[in-house]
Tab-separated table of N, CA and C in Angstrom:
chain	number	residue	atom	x	y	z
A	1	UNK	N	-3.303	-19.616	26.505
A	1	UNK	CA	-2.819	-18.663	25.537
A	1	UNK	C	-2.106	-17.565	26.317
A	2	UNK	N	-1.006	-17.111	25.767
A	2	UNK	CA	-0.258	-16.026	26.310
A	2	UNK	C	-0.010	-14.926	25.274
A	3	UNK	N	-0.353	-13.737	25.605
A	3	UNK	CA	-0.066	-12.625	24.636
A	3	UNK	C	0.918	-11.684	25.277
A	4	UNK	N	1.890	-11.303	24.477
A	4	UNK	CA	2.871	-10.344	24.950
A	4	UNK	C	3.439	-9.534	23.743
A	5	UNK	N	3.793	-8.286	23.942
A	5	UNK	CA	4.357	-7.512	22.902
A	5	UNK	C	5.747	-7.967	22.552
A	6	UNK	N	6.103	-7.898	21.314
A	6	UNK	CA	7.508	-8.211	20.929
A	6	UNK	C	8.418	-7.054	21.366
A	7	UNK	N	9.606	-7.381	21.845
A	7	UNK	CA	10.541	-6.306	22.178
A	7	UNK	C	11.055	-5.674	20.895
A	8	UNK	N	11.633	-4.494	21.033
A	8	UNK	CA	12.199	-3.792	19.872
A	8	UNK	C	13.374	-4.602	19.299
A	9	UNK	N	13.584	-4.402	17.981
A	9	UNK	CA	14.718	-4.940	17.312
A	9	UNK	C	15.326	-3.906	16.419
A	10	UNK	N	16.605	-3.842	16.286
A	10	UNK	CA	17.261	-2.842	15.508
A	10	UNK	C	17.466	-3.233	14.094
A	11	UNK	N	17.056	-4.462	13.705
A	11	UNK	CA	17.208	-4.911	12.360
A	11	UNK	C	16.213	-6.057	11.986
A	12	UNK	N	16.108	-6.380	10.744
A	12	UNK	CA	15.256	-7.526	10.380
A	12	UNK	C	15.982	-8.740	10.697
A	13	UNK	N	15.316	-9.638	11.391
A	13	UNK	CA	15.950	-10.941	11.861
A	13	UNK	C	14.917	-11.927	12.268
A	14	UNK	N	15.264	-13.165	12.349
A	14	UNK	CA	14.421	-14.238	12.918
A	14	UNK	C	14.931	-14.504	14.339
A	15	UNK	N	13.961	-14.662	15.229
A	15	UNK	CA	14.350	-14.953	16.647
A	15	UNK	C	13.446	-16.122	17.135
A	16	UNK	N	14.024	-16.940	18.015
A	16	UNK	CA	13.239	-18.030	18.551
A	16	UNK	C	12.282	-17.468	19.590
A	17	UNK	N	11.152	-18.116	19.739
A	17	UNK	CA	10.086	-17.732	20.688
A	17	UNK	C	9.945	-18.891	21.701
A	18	UNK	N	10.257	-18.554	22.905
A	18	UNK	CA	10.128	-19.560	23.982
A	18	UNK	C	9.488	-18.902	25.134
A	19	UNK	N	8.840	-19.642	26.084
A	19	UNK	CA	8.217	-19.093	27.279
A	19	UNK	C	8.795	-19.800	28.549
A	20	UNK	N	8.655	-19.059	29.623
A	20	UNK	CA	9.088	-19.647	30.873
A	20	UNK	C	8.170	-19.178	32.046
A	21	UNK	N	7.942	-20.024	32.990
A	21	UNK	CA	7.108	-19.625	34.183
A	21	UNK	C	8.004	-19.184	35.322
A	22	UNK	N	9.341	-19.475	35.272
A	22	UNK	CA	10.145	-19.152	36.393
A	22	UNK	C	11.417	-18.382	35.947
A	23	UNK	N	11.480	-17.982	34.674
A	23	UNK	CA	12.592	-17.235	34.072
A	23	UNK	C	13.885	-18.055	34.148
A	24	UNK	N	13.762	-19.354	34.256
A	24	UNK	CA	14.988	-20.252	34.251
A	24	UNK	C	14.782	-21.384	33.238
A	25	UNK	N	13.704	-22.093	33.390
A	25	UNK	CA	13.427	-23.216	32.462
A	25	UNK	C	12.532	-22.751	31.358
A	26	UNK	N	13.025	-22.820	30.123
A	26	UNK	CA	12.241	-22.325	28.987
A	26	UNK	C	11.790	-23.477	28.109
A	27	UNK	N	10.635	-23.210	27.413
A	27	UNK	CA	10.167	-24.200	26.457
A	27	UNK	C	11.199	-24.370	25.323
A	28	UNK	N	10.967	-25.391	24.527
A	28	UNK	CA	11.846	-25.650	23.436
A	28	UNK	C	11.005	-25.933	22.182
A	29	UNK	N	10.160	-24.908	21.837
A	29	UNK	CA	9.259	-25.113	20.758
A	29	UNK	C	9.860	-25.096	19.344
A	30	UNK	N	10.987	-24.349	19.192
A	30	UNK	CA	11.612	-24.190	17.912
A	30	UNK	C	10.821	-23.250	17.025
A	31	UNK	N	9.759	-22.567	17.539
A	31	UNK	CA	9.023	-21.636	16.719
A	31	UNK	C	9.852	-20.316	16.617
A	32	UNK	N	9.596	-19.633	15.504
A	32	UNK	CA	10.360	-18.428	15.110
A	32	UNK	C	9.450	-17.282	14.905
A	33	UNK	N	9.913	-16.066	15.349
A	33	UNK	CA	9.255	-14.784	15.022
A	33	UNK	C	10.149	-14.009	14.124
A	34	UNK	N	9.563	-13.414	13.092
A	34	UNK	CA	10.389	-12.638	12.107
A	34	UNK	C	10.201	-11.161	12.255
A	35	UNK	N	11.183	-10.427	12.561
A	35	UNK	CA	11.194	-8.988	12.543
A	35	UNK	C	11.469	-8.587	11.052
A	36	UNK	N	10.497	-7.953	10.442
A	36	UNK	CA	10.736	-7.549	8.989
A	36	UNK	C	10.036	-6.154	8.793
A	37	UNK	N	10.872	-5.170	8.625
A	37	UNK	CA	10.404	-3.826	8.378
A	37	UNK	C	10.073	-3.682	6.899
A	38	UNK	N	9.016	-2.919	6.634
A	38	UNK	CA	8.661	-2.645	5.199
A	38	UNK	C	8.780	-1.193	4.946
A	39	UNK	N	9.233	-0.777	3.761
A	39	UNK	CA	9.419	0.602	3.403
A	39	UNK	C	8.860	0.813	2.020
A	40	UNK	N	8.269	1.965	1.847
A	40	UNK	CA	7.788	2.348	0.443
A	40	UNK	C	8.760	3.418	-0.065
A	41	UNK	N	9.425	3.119	-1.187
A	41	UNK	CA	10.290	4.061	-1.873
A	41	UNK	C	9.453	5.011	-2.755
A	42	UNK	N	8.579	4.452	-3.594
A	42	UNK	CA	7.669	5.279	-4.406
A	42	UNK	C	6.537	4.360	-4.900
A	43	UNK	N	5.497	5.022	-5.377
A	43	UNK	CA	4.351	4.247	-5.943
A	43	UNK	C	3.707	5.044	-7.069
A	44	UNK	N	2.981	4.375	-7.930
A	44	UNK	CA	2.277	5.013	-8.987
A	44	UNK	C	1.062	4.200	-9.412
A	45	UNK	N	-0.008	4.869	-9.860
A	45	UNK	CA	-0.152	6.312	-9.851
A	45	UNK	C	-0.356	6.845	-8.460
A	46	UNK	N	-0.106	8.108	-8.293
A	46	UNK	CA	-0.258	8.777	-6.943
A	46	UNK	C	-1.660	9.267	-6.677
A	47	UNK	N	-2.603	8.932	-7.562
A	47	UNK	CA	-3.975	9.293	-7.374
A	47	UNK	C	-4.847	8.588	-8.346
A	48	UNK	N	-6.097	8.596	-8.082
A	48	UNK	CA	-7.081	7.973	-8.931
A	48	UNK	C	-8.480	8.283	-8.539
A	49	UNK	N	-9.467	7.806	-9.249
A	49	UNK	CA	-10.913	8.109	-8.980
A	49	UNK	C	-11.387	7.700	-7.588
A	50	UNK	N	-12.226	8.496	-7.038
A	50	UNK	CA	-12.731	8.126	-5.678
A	50	UNK	C	-13.618	6.886	-5.750
A	51	UNK	N	-14.073	6.469	-6.934
A	51	UNK	CA	-14.820	5.254	-7.016
A	51	UNK	C	-14.014	4.032	-6.726
A	52	UNK	N	-12.627	4.195	-6.716
A	52	UNK	CA	-11.723	3.068	-6.431
A	52	UNK	C	-11.492	2.211	-7.681
A	53	UNK	N	-10.822	1.048	-7.491
A	53	UNK	CA	-10.600	0.172	-8.585
A	53	UNK	C	-9.265	0.440	-9.388
A	54	UNK	N	-8.443	1.366	-8.865
A	54	UNK	CA	-7.168	1.693	-9.542
A	54	UNK	C	-6.036	0.788	-9.025
A	55	UNK	N	-5.338	0.170	-9.929
A	55	UNK	CA	-4.199	-0.680	-9.492
A	55	UNK	C	-3.047	0.297	-9.204
A	56	UNK	N	-2.503	0.120	-8.003
A	56	UNK	CA	-1.381	0.967	-7.569
A	56	UNK	C	-0.119	0.013	-7.455
A	57	UNK	N	0.940	0.385	-8.138
A	57	UNK	CA	2.198	-0.366	-8.071
A	57	UNK	C	3.059	0.281	-7.001
A	58	UNK	N	3.405	-0.456	-5.979
A	58	UNK	CA	4.199	0.044	-4.817
A	58	UNK	C	5.637	-0.547	-4.901
A	59	UNK	N	6.632	0.285	-4.824
A	59	UNK	CA	8.010	-0.162	-4.866
A	59	UNK	C	8.656	0.194	-3.505
A	60	UNK	N	9.420	-0.667	-3.012
A	60	UNK	CA	10.086	-0.483	-1.735
A	60	UNK	C	10.950	-1.601	-1.323
A	61	UNK	N	10.892	-2.053	-0.090
A	61	UNK	CA	11.640	-3.188	0.389
A	61	UNK	C	10.977	-3.879	1.522
A	62	UNK	N	11.301	-5.164	1.739
A	62	UNK	CA	10.794	-5.934	2.871
A	62	UNK	C	9.467	-6.622	2.610
A	63	UNK	N	8.967	-6.619	1.405
A	63	UNK	CA	7.619	-7.251	1.160
A	63	UNK	C	7.764	-8.746	1.138
A	64	UNK	N	6.881	-9.430	1.958
A	64	UNK	CA	6.933	-10.855	2.042
A	64	UNK	C	5.737	-11.428	1.281
A	65	UNK	N	5.881	-12.620	0.727
A	65	UNK	CA	4.840	-13.272	-0.063
A	65	UNK	C	3.921	-14.014	0.935
A	66	UNK	N	3.063	-13.269	1.584
A	66	UNK	CA	2.183	-13.806	2.635
A	66	UNK	C	0.710	-13.438	2.276
A	67	UNK	N	-0.231	-14.289	2.779
A	67	UNK	CA	-1.641	-13.956	2.609
A	67	UNK	C	-2.025	-12.644	3.345
A	68	UNK	N	-1.261	-12.281	4.372
A	68	UNK	CA	-1.633	-11.167	5.189
A	68	UNK	C	-0.945	-9.791	4.649
A	69	UNK	N	-0.288	-9.874	3.491
A	69	UNK	CA	0.289	-8.700	2.872
A	69	UNK	C	-0.833	-7.715	2.473
A	70	UNK	N	-0.766	-6.457	2.968
A	70	UNK	CA	-1.811	-5.559	2.801
A	70	UNK	C	-1.319	-4.132	2.423
A	71	UNK	N	-2.188	-3.393	1.752
A	71	UNK	CA	-1.998	-1.933	1.666
A	71	UNK	C	-3.131	-1.301	2.409
A	72	UNK	N	-2.855	-0.094	2.919
A	72	UNK	CA	-3.902	0.588	3.679
A	72	UNK	C	-4.000	2.026	3.066
A	73	UNK	N	-5.201	2.360	2.654
A	73	UNK	CA	-5.519	3.655	2.127
A	73	UNK	C	-6.352	4.399	3.195
A	74	UNK	N	-5.727	5.347	3.897
A	74	UNK	CA	-6.402	5.944	4.983
A	74	UNK	C	-6.632	4.869	6.086
A	75	UNK	N	-7.878	4.592	6.437
A	75	UNK	CA	-8.274	3.539	7.406
A	75	UNK	C	-8.688	2.303	6.776
A	76	UNK	N	-8.670	2.158	5.427
A	76	UNK	CA	-9.124	1.007	4.772
A	76	UNK	C	-7.988	0.089	4.321
A	77	UNK	N	-8.004	-1.131	4.855
A	77	UNK	CA	-6.923	-2.106	4.462
A	77	UNK	C	-7.474	-2.975	3.340
A	78	UNK	N	-6.652	-3.183	2.330
A	78	UNK	CA	-6.964	-4.082	1.200
A	78	UNK	C	-5.907	-5.080	0.902
A	79	UNK	N	-6.185	-6.236	0.346
A	79	UNK	CA	-5.130	-7.229	0.044
A	79	UNK	C	-4.160	-6.683	-0.986
A	80	UNK	N	-2.949	-7.131	-0.874
A	80	UNK	CA	-1.887	-6.757	-1.826
A	80	UNK	C	-1.379	-7.991	-2.527
A	81	UNK	N	-1.002	-7.816	-3.788
A	81	UNK	CA	-0.425	-8.893	-4.581
A	81	UNK	C	1.055	-8.774	-4.555
A	82	UNK	N	1.769	-9.810	-4.038
A	82	UNK	CA	3.218	-9.793	-3.996
A	82	UNK	C	3.813	-10.015	-5.358
A	83	UNK	N	4.722	-9.180	-5.800
A	83	UNK	CA	5.373	-9.336	-7.037
A	83	UNK	C	6.833	-9.758	-6.841
A	84	UNK	N	7.449	-9.113	-5.812
A	84	UNK	CA	8.867	-9.447	-5.434
A	84	UNK	C	9.080	-8.760	-4.066
A	85	UNK	N	10.270	-9.016	-3.427
A	85	UNK	CA	10.521	-8.336	-2.204
A	85	UNK	C	10.531	-6.816	-2.311
A	86	UNK	N	10.634	-6.330	-3.515
A	86	UNK	CA	10.671	-4.920	-3.760
A	86	UNK	C	9.458	-4.265	-4.435
A	87	UNK	N	8.431	-5.154	-4.752
A	87	UNK	CA	7.262	-4.656	-5.533
A	87	UNK	C	6.026	-5.366	-5.109
A	88	UNK	N	4.939	-4.620	-4.970
A	88	UNK	CA	3.624	-5.219	-4.792
A	88	UNK	C	2.598	-4.392	-5.482
A	89	UNK	N	1.433	-4.954	-5.708
A	89	UNK	CA	0.266	-4.268	-6.339
A	89	UNK	C	-0.895	-4.306	-5.333
A	90	UNK	N	-1.652	-3.256	-5.356
A	90	UNK	CA	-2.852	-3.245	-4.637
A	90	UNK	C	-3.940	-2.432	-5.393
A	91	UNK	N	-5.190	-2.694	-5.199
A	91	UNK	CA	-6.285	-2.042	-5.856
A	91	UNK	C	-6.995	-1.153	-4.856
A	92	UNK	N	-7.148	0.118	-5.233
A	92	UNK	CA	-7.750	1.039	-4.294
A	92	UNK	C	-9.214	0.742	-4.024
A	93	UNK	N	-9.609	0.953	-2.807
A	93	UNK	CA	-11.029	0.793	-2.361
A	93	UNK	C	-11.776	2.077	-2.812
A	94	UNK	N	-13.070	2.107	-2.793
A	94	UNK	CA	-13.801	3.343	-2.908
A	94	UNK	C	-13.403	4.239	-1.806
A	95	UNK	N	-13.202	5.563	-2.034
A	95	UNK	CA	-12.786	6.486	-0.999
A	95	UNK	C	-13.470	7.868	-1.110
A	96	UNK	N	-13.158	8.620	-0.123
A	96	UNK	CA	-13.646	9.955	-0.176
A	96	UNK	C	-12.647	10.804	-1.031
A	97	UNK	N	-13.113	11.955	-1.574
A	97	UNK	CA	-12.183	12.765	-2.297
A	97	UNK	C	-11.157	13.357	-1.388
A	98	UNK	N	-9.922	13.440	-1.857
A	98	UNK	CA	-8.799	14.066	-1.049
A	98	UNK	C	-7.724	13.059	-0.775
A	99	UNK	N	-6.726	13.626	-0.051
A	99	UNK	CA	-5.511	12.815	0.243
A	99	UNK	C	-5.697	11.865	1.424
A	100	UNK	N	-5.114	10.680	1.284
A	100	UNK	CA	-5.071	9.718	2.441
A	100	UNK	C	-3.622	9.170	2.507
A	101	UNK	N	-3.232	8.638	3.646
A	101	UNK	CA	-1.962	7.958	3.708
A	101	UNK	C	-2.053	6.579	3.109
A	102	UNK	N	-0.975	6.251	2.331
A	102	UNK	CA	-0.883	4.874	1.777
A	102	UNK	C	0.280	4.253	2.505
A	103	UNK	N	-0.012	3.093	3.189
A	103	UNK	CA	0.983	2.402	3.932
A	103	UNK	C	0.830	0.870	3.614
A	104	UNK	N	1.852	0.096	3.951
A	104	UNK	CA	1.859	-1.311	3.679
A	104	UNK	C	2.219	-2.110	4.919
A	105	UNK	N	1.815	-3.414	4.921
A	105	UNK	CA	2.072	-4.295	6.121
A	105	UNK	C	2.244	-5.712	5.585
A	106	UNK	N	3.123	-6.415	6.220
A	106	UNK	CA	3.250	-7.883	5.893
A	106	UNK	C	2.262	-8.727	6.764
A	107	UNK	N	1.863	-8.142	7.905
A	107	UNK	CA	0.958	-8.928	8.818
A	107	UNK	C	-0.390	-8.386	9.048
A	108	UNK	N	-0.774	-7.281	8.353
A	108	UNK	CA	-2.023	-6.638	8.564
A	108	UNK	C	-2.243	-6.050	9.913
A	109	UNK	N	-1.140	-5.885	10.637
A	109	UNK	CA	-1.145	-5.285	11.962
A	109	UNK	C	-0.207	-4.082	12.053
A	110	UNK	N	1.035	-4.329	11.676
A	110	UNK	CA	2.104	-3.288	11.806
A	110	UNK	C	2.281	-2.687	10.384
A	111	UNK	N	1.803	-1.509	10.239
A	111	UNK	CA	1.897	-0.817	8.967
A	111	UNK	C	3.069	0.228	8.934
A	112	UNK	N	3.661	0.375	7.789
A	112	UNK	CA	4.633	1.456	7.595
A	112	UNK	C	4.056	2.742	7.976
A	113	UNK	N	4.857	3.733	8.263
A	113	UNK	CA	4.330	5.010	8.717
A	113	UNK	C	5.221	6.190	8.162
A	114	UNK	N	5.194	6.329	6.835
A	114	UNK	CA	6.122	7.307	6.277
A	114	UNK	C	5.368	8.502	5.647
A	115	UNK	N	4.099	8.569	5.801
A	115	UNK	CA	3.339	9.687	5.330
A	115	UNK	C	3.209	9.762	3.795
A	116	UNK	N	3.186	8.540	3.150
A	116	UNK	CA	2.919	8.513	1.671
A	116	UNK	C	1.529	8.962	1.382
A	117	UNK	N	1.344	9.867	0.491
A	117	UNK	CA	0.023	10.400	0.189
A	117	UNK	C	-0.523	9.933	-1.122
A	118	UNK	N	-1.734	9.374	-1.039
A	118	UNK	CA	-2.447	8.943	-2.269
A	118	UNK	C	-3.707	9.862	-2.374
A	119	UNK	N	-4.050	10.330	-3.564
A	119	UNK	CA	-5.163	11.266	-3.739
A	119	UNK	C	-6.360	10.639	-4.426
A	120	UNK	N	-7.474	10.532	-3.696
A	120	UNK	CA	-8.744	10.111	-4.303
A	120	UNK	C	-9.294	11.392	-4.950
A	121	UNK	N	-9.624	11.269	-6.261
A	121	UNK	CA	-10.054	12.428	-7.063
A	121	UNK	C	-11.503	12.254	-7.441
A	122	UNK	N	-12.136	13.437	-7.530
A	122	UNK	CA	-13.531	13.441	-7.947
A	122	UNK	C	-13.723	12.961	-9.359
A	123	UNK	N	-14.872	12.362	-9.698
A	123	UNK	CA	-15.111	11.839	-11.014
A	123	UNK	C	-15.107	12.942	-12.035
A	124	UNK	N	-14.333	12.730	-13.108
A	124	UNK	CA	-14.315	13.726	-14.246
A	124	UNK	C	-15.576	13.514	-15.134
A	125	UNK	N	-16.147	14.610	-15.513
A	125	UNK	CA	-17.299	14.526	-16.419
A	125	UNK	C	-17.030	15.434	-17.595
A	126	UNK	N	-17.443	14.958	-18.741
A	126	UNK	CA	-17.337	15.732	-19.997
A	126	UNK	C	-18.719	16.208	-20.384
A	127	UNK	N	-18.847	17.521	-20.523
A	127	UNK	CA	-20.170	18.114	-20.844
A	127	UNK	C	-20.292	18.428	-22.367
A	128	UNK	N	-19.190	18.775	-22.960
A	128	UNK	CA	-19.269	19.259	-24.348
A	128	UNK	C	-17.929	19.136	-24.990
A	129	UNK	N	-17.884	18.822	-26.261
A	129	UNK	CA	-16.687	18.799	-27.082
A	129	UNK	C	-16.976	19.734	-28.334
A	130	UNK	N	-16.069	20.692	-28.497
A	130	UNK	CA	-16.240	21.631	-29.637
A	130	UNK	C	-14.943	21.794	-30.399
A	131	UNK	N	-14.917	21.644	-31.694
A	131	UNK	CA	-16.030	21.176	-32.549
A	131	UNK	C	-16.277	19.651	-32.343
A	132	UNK	N	-17.395	19.237	-32.828
A	132	UNK	CA	-17.683	17.762	-32.616
A	132	UNK	C	-17.185	16.912	-33.765
A	133	UNK	N	-16.537	17.501	-34.789
A	133	UNK	CA	-16.022	16.745	-35.924
A	133	UNK	C	-14.843	17.488	-36.472
A	134	UNK	N	-14.028	16.799	-37.232
A	134	UNK	CA	-12.836	17.415	-37.812
A	134	UNK	C	-12.250	16.603	-38.928
A	135	UNK	N	-11.260	17.058	-39.553
A	135	UNK	CA	-10.589	16.432	-40.772
A	135	UNK	C	-9.907	15.209	-40.303
A	136	UNK	N	-9.914	14.156	-41.117
A	136	UNK	CA	-9.247	12.889	-40.785
A	136	UNK	C	-7.721	12.995	-40.709
A	137	UNK	N	-7.175	14.057	-41.265
A	137	UNK	CA	-5.747	14.267	-41.210
A	137	UNK	C	-5.294	14.818	-39.832
A	138	UNK	N	-6.270	15.087	-38.951
A	138	UNK	CA	-5.885	15.576	-37.649
A	138	UNK	C	-5.628	16.988	-37.546
A	139	UNK	N	-5.028	17.475	-36.431
A	139	UNK	CA	-4.699	18.835	-36.130
A	139	UNK	C	-5.888	19.775	-35.983
A	140	UNK	N	-7.046	19.248	-35.690
A	140	UNK	CA	-8.207	20.086	-35.380
A	140	UNK	C	-8.074	20.436	-33.850
A	141	UNK	N	-8.108	21.672	-33.558
A	141	UNK	CA	-8.070	22.127	-32.135
A	141	UNK	C	-9.427	21.841	-31.532
A	142	UNK	N	-9.442	20.925	-30.483
A	142	UNK	CA	-10.708	20.538	-29.837
A	142	UNK	C	-10.741	21.063	-28.398
A	143	UNK	N	-11.814	21.672	-28.043
A	143	UNK	CA	-12.037	22.129	-26.649
A	143	UNK	C	-12.964	21.193	-26.023
A	144	UNK	N	-12.547	20.736	-24.784
A	144	UNK	CA	-13.322	19.788	-24.012
A	144	UNK	C	-13.826	20.590	-22.748
A	145	UNK	N	-15.127	20.652	-22.538
A	145	UNK	CA	-15.652	21.325	-21.376
A	145	UNK	C	-16.261	20.282	-20.423
A	146	UNK	N	-15.903	20.426	-19.143
A	146	UNK	CA	-16.399	19.531	-18.173
A	146	UNK	C	-16.047	19.875	-16.764
A	147	UNK	N	-16.022	18.955	-15.803
A	147	UNK	CA	-15.672	19.269	-14.450
A	147	UNK	C	-14.589	18.269	-13.917
A	148	UNK	N	-13.929	18.775	-12.931
A	148	UNK	CA	-12.957	17.966	-12.174
A	148	UNK	C	-11.752	17.455	-13.025
A	149	UNK	N	-11.261	18.250	-13.924
A	149	UNK	CA	-10.109	17.893	-14.715
A	149	UNK	C	-8.912	18.143	-13.804
A	150	UNK	N	-7.816	17.273	-14.008
A	150	UNK	CA	-6.627	17.491	-13.238
A	150	UNK	C	-5.636	18.292	-14.063
A	151	UNK	N	-4.868	19.146	-13.418
A	151	UNK	CA	-3.829	19.911	-14.098
A	151	UNK	C	-2.535	19.051	-14.136
A	152	UNK	N	-2.422	18.258	-15.146
A	152	UNK	CA	-1.241	17.381	-15.200
A	152	UNK	C	-0.364	17.716	-16.432
């Protein structure tokens, strides 16, 4: 087995992979390595409960329909569902409250690095609803008291 880092490439492209022991005679494997950059243009929702389980729709470019397609929330990598080269879905893992970077990868090794922020939010609780009843015609002003409401 031989391990070596791939050289830089200025564009997405397929290149042949061959090896040599003397820098003159090369193998003729016909195997290909694909340079494919991934980019996130936008995603939604931009936050969800810290318990996880939120489906996030990610839009961008370069997404490949591979088993290794992943989203990473902070340090936690999760499988992604390929929809098209410009869209994928992933489900958030349980997380700590606060912002983490959301990045994507075609190979579960090389992740995008654009500083996309996803916010894990504290669980919302409802303590009281006042009044607890109203007219069936609607328009009753209702006050909801609780914790961890978002200002949206």
